[in-house]
mmCIF file of C-alpha atoms in Angstrom:
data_model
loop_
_atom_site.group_PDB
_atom_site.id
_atom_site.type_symbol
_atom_site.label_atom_id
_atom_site.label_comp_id
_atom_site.label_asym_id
_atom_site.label_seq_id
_atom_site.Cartn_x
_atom_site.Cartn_y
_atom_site.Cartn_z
ATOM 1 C CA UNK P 1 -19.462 -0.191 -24.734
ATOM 2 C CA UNK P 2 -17.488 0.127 -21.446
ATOM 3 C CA UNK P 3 -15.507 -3.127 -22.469
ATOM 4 C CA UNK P 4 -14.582 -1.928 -25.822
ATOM 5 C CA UNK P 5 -13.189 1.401 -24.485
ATOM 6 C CA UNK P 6 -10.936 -1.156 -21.499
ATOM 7 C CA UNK P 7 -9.622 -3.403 -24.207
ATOM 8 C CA UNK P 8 -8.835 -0.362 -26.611
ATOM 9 C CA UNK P 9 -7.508 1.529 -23.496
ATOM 10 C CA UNK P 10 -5.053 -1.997 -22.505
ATOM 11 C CA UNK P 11 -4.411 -2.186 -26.863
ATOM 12 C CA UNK P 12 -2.890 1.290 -26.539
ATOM 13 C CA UNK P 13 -0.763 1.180 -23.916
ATOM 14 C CA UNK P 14 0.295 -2.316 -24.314
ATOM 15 C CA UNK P 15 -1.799 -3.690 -21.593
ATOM 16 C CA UNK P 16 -3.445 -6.732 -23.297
ATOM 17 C CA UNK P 17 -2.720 -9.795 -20.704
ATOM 18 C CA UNK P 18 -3.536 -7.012 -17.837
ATOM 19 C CA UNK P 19 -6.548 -7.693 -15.438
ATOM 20 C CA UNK P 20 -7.953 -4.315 -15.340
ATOM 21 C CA UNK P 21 -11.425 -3.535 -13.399
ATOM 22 C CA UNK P 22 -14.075 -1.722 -14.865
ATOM 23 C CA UNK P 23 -14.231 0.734 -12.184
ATOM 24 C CA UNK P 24 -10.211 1.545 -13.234
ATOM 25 C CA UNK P 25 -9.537 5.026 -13.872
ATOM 26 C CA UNK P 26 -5.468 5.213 -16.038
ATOM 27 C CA UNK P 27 -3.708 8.214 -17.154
ATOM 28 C CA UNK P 28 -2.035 8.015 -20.446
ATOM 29 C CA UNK P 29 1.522 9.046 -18.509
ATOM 30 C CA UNK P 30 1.207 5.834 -16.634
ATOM 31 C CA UNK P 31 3.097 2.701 -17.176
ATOM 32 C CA UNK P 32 1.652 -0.483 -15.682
ATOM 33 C CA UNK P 33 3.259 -3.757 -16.268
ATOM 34 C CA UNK P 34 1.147 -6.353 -18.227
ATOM 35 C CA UNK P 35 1.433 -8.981 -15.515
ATOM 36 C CA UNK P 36 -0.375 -6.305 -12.779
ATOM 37 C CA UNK P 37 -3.880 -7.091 -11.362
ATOM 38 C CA UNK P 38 -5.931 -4.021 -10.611
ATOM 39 C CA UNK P 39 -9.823 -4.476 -9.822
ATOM 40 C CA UNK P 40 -12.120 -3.083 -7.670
ATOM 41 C CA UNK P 41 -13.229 0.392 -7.090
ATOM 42 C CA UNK P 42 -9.610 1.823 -7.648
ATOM 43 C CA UNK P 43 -8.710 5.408 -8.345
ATOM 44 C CA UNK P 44 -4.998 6.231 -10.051
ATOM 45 C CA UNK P 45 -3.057 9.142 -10.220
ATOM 46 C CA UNK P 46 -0.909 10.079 -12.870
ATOM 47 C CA UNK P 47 2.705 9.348 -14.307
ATOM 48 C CA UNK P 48 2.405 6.275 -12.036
ATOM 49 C CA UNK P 49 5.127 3.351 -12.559
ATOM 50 C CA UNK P 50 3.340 -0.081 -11.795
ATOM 51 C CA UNK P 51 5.449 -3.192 -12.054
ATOM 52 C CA UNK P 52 5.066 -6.608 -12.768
ATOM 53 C CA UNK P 53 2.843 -9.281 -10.281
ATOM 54 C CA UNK P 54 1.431 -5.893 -8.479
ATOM 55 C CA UNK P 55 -2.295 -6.619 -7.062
ATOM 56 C CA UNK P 56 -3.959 -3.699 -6.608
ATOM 57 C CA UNK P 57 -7.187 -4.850 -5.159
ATOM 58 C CA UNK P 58 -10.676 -3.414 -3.869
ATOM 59 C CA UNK P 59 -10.776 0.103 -2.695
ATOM 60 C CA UNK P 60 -7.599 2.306 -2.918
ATOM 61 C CA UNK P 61 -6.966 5.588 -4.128
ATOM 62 C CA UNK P 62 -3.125 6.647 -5.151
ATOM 63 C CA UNK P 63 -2.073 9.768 -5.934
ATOM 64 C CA UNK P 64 0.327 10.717 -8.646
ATOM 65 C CA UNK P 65 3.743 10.497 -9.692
ATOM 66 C CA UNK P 66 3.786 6.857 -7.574
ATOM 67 C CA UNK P 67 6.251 3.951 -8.008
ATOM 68 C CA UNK P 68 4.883 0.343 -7.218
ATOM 69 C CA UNK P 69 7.634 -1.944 -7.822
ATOM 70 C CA UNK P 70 7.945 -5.710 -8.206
ATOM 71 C CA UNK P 71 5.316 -8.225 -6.649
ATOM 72 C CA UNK P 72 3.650 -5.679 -4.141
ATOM 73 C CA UNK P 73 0.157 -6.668 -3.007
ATOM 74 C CA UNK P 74 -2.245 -3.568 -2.141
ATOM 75 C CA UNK P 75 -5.536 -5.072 -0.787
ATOM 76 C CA UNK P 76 -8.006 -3.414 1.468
ATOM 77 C CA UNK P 77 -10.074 -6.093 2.403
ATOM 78 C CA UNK P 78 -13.320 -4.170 2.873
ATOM 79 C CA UNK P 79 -11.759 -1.180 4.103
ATOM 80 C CA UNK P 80 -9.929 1.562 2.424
ATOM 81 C CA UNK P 81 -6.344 1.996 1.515
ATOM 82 C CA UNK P 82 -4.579 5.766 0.291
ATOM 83 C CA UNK P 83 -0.998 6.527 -0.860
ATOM 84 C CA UNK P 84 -0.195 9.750 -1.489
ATOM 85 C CA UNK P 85 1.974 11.569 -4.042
ATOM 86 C CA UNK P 86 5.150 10.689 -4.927
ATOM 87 C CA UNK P 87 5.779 7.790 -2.831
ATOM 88 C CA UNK P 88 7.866 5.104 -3.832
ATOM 89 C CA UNK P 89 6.447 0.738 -2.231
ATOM 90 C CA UNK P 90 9.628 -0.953 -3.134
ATOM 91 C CA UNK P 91 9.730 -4.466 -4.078
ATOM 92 C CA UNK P 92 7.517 -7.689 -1.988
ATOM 93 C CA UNK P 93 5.800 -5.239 0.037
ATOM 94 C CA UNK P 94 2.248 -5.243 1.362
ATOM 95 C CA UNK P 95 -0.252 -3.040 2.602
ATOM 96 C CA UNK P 96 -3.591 -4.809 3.480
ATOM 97 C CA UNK P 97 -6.984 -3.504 4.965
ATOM 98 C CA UNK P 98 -7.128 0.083 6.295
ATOM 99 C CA UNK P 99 -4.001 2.230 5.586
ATOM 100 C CA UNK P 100 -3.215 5.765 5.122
ATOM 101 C CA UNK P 101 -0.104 6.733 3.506
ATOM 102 C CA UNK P 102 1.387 10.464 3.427
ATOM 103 C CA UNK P 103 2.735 12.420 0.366
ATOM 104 C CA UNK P 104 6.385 11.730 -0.170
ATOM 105 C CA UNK P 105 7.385 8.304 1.620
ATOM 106 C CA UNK P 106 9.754 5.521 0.608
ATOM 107 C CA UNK P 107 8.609 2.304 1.653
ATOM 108 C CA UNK P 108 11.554 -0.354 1.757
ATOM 109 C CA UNK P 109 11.089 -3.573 0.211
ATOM 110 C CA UNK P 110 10.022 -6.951 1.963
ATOM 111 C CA UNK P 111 8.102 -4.322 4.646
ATOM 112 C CA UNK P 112 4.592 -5.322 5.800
ATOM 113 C CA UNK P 113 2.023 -2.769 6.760
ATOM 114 C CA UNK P 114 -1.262 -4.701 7.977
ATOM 115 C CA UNK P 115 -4.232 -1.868 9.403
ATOM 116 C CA UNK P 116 -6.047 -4.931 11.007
ATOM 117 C CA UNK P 117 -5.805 -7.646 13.646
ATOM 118 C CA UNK P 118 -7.332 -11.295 14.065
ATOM 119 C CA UNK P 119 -9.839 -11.691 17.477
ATOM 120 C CA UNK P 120 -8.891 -14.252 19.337
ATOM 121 C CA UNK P 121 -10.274 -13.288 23.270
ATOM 122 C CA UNK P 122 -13.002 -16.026 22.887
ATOM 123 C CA UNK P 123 -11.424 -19.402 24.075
ATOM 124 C CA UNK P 124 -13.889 -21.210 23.349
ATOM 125 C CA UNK P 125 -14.062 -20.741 19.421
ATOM 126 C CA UNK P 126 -11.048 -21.455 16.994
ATOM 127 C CA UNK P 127 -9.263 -18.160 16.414
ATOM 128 C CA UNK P 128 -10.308 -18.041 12.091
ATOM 129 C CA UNK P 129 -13.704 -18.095 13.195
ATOM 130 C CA UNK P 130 -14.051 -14.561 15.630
ATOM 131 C CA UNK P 131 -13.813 -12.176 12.879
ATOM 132 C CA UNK P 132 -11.061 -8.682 12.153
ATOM 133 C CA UNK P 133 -11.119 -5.759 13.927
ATOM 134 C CA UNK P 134 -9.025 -2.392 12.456
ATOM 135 C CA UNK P 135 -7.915 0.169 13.698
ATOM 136 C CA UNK P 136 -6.072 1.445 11.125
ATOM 137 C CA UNK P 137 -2.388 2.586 10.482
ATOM 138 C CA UNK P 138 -1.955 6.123 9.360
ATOM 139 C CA UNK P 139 2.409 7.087 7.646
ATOM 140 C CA UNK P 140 2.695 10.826 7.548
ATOM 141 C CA UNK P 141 4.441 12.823 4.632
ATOM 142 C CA UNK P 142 8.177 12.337 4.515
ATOM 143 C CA UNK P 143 8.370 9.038 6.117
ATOM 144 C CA UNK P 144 11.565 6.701 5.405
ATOM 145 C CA UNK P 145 10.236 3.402 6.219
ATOM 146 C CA UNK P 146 13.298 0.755 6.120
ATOM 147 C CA UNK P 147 13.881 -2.973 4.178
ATOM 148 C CA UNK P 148 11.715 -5.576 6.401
ATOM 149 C CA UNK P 149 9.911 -3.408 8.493
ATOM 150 C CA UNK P 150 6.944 -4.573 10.177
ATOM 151 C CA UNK P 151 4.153 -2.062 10.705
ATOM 152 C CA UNK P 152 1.181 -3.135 13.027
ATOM 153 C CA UNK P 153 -2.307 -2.449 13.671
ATOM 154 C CA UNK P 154 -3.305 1.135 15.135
ATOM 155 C CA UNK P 155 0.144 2.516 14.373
ATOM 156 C CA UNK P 156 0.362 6.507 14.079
ATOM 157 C CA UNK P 157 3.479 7.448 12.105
ATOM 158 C CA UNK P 158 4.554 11.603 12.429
ATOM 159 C CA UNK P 159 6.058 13.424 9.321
ATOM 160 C CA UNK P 160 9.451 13.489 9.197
ATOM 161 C CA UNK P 161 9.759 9.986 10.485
ATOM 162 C CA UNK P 162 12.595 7.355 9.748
ATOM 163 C CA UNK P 163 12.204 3.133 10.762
ATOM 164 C CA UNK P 164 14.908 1.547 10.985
ATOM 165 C CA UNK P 165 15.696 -1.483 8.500
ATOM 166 C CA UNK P 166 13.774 -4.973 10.335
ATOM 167 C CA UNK P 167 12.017 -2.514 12.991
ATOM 168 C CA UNK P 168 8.844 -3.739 14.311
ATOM 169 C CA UNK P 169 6.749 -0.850 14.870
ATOM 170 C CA UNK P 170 3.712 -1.738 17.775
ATOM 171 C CA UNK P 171 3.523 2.037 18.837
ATOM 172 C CA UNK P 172 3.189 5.881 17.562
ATOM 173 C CA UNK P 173 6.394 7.059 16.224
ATOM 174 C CA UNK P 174 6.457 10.921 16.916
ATOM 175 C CA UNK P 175 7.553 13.170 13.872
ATOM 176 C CA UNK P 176 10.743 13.632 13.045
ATOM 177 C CA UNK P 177 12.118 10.900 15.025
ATOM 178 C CA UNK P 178 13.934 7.506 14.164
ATOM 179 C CA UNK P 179 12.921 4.565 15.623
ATOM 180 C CA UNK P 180 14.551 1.228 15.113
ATOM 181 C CA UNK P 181 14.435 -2.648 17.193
ATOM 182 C CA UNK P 182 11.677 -4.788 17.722
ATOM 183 C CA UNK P 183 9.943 -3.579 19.169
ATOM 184 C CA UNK P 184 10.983 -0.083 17.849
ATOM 185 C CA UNK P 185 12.581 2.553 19.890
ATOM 186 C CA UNK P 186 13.397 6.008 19.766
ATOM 187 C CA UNK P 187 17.106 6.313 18.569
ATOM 188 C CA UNK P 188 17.425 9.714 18.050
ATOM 189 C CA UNK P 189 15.332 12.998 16.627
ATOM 190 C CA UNK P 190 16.141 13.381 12.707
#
């Protein structure tokens, strides 16, 4: 029964080539491209704008009135990844493993936000075999993040907070402050 209701559900909204998981929850005020790939246990908001090649993969929870554009890749990777209302992932962006992602944020395209590091203290054994750690990386409301920004492991972003276009951000940015270099540096309060 549940995969009648999906394929009348993708029939409806003109969804037929899309690889929709079972555990999928869409709103009828959504469009999602037919070329996205969303499975896993995946909660949607509503009005949400979902373009083509987006992978929306294994536990994440957006909120509404959210704009995924071209060929973004949302993965969690065991953990858990949340983007609030309203936010806007621009195009070739990606967010993988443990990520936390504020109400009202732009996130410029080509940016990469990975909540998760490789071990590698063990000399002895190749790096790919020591396993992930995560700390996590947690974006505040109102945060401007910039075209090919780099956002790493552990990183607290305040509200209010703008990177700088090709920042790489290793530290906490305080709220209401823009940051911009690599690594990134306080430039000035907002």
């Amino acid at each position: 029964m549940l995969i009648k209701i999906i394929h009348y559900i993708k029939r409806r909204w003109g969804m037929v080539n899309c690889k929709i998981g079972a555990f999928v929850n869409l709103s009828p005020t959504s469009h999602i491209s037919c070329s996205a790939r969303i499975l896993g246990n995946i909660k949607l908001g509503k009005s949400l704008n979902i373009q083509r090649n987006v992978q929306i993969l294994d536990n994440v929870s957006i909120g509404d009135d959210v704009d995924i554009l071209d060929n973004v890749q949302i993965r969690s990777c065991g953990f858990f990844i949340q983007i609030g209302a309203r936010v806007l992932i621009n195009r070739n962006t990606t967010l993988l493993n443990q990520v936390s992602i504020g109400e009202d944020c732009l996130i410029g395209p080509n940016t990469t936000i990975v909540g998760g590091n490789h071990l590698y203290k063990n000399r002895s054994a190749p790096i790919n075999t020591q396993g992930n750690e995560s700390k996590g990386i947690i974006i505040d409301n109102d945060v401007w993040v910039g075209a090919n920004v780099v956002v790493c492991d552990g990183v607290h972003i305040g509200k209010g907070s703008i990177i700088a276009a090709g920042s790489v951000v290793t530290k906490d940015v305080e709220s209401f402050t823009i940051v911009a270099g690599a690594p990134a540096k306080k430039i000035r309060e907002r």
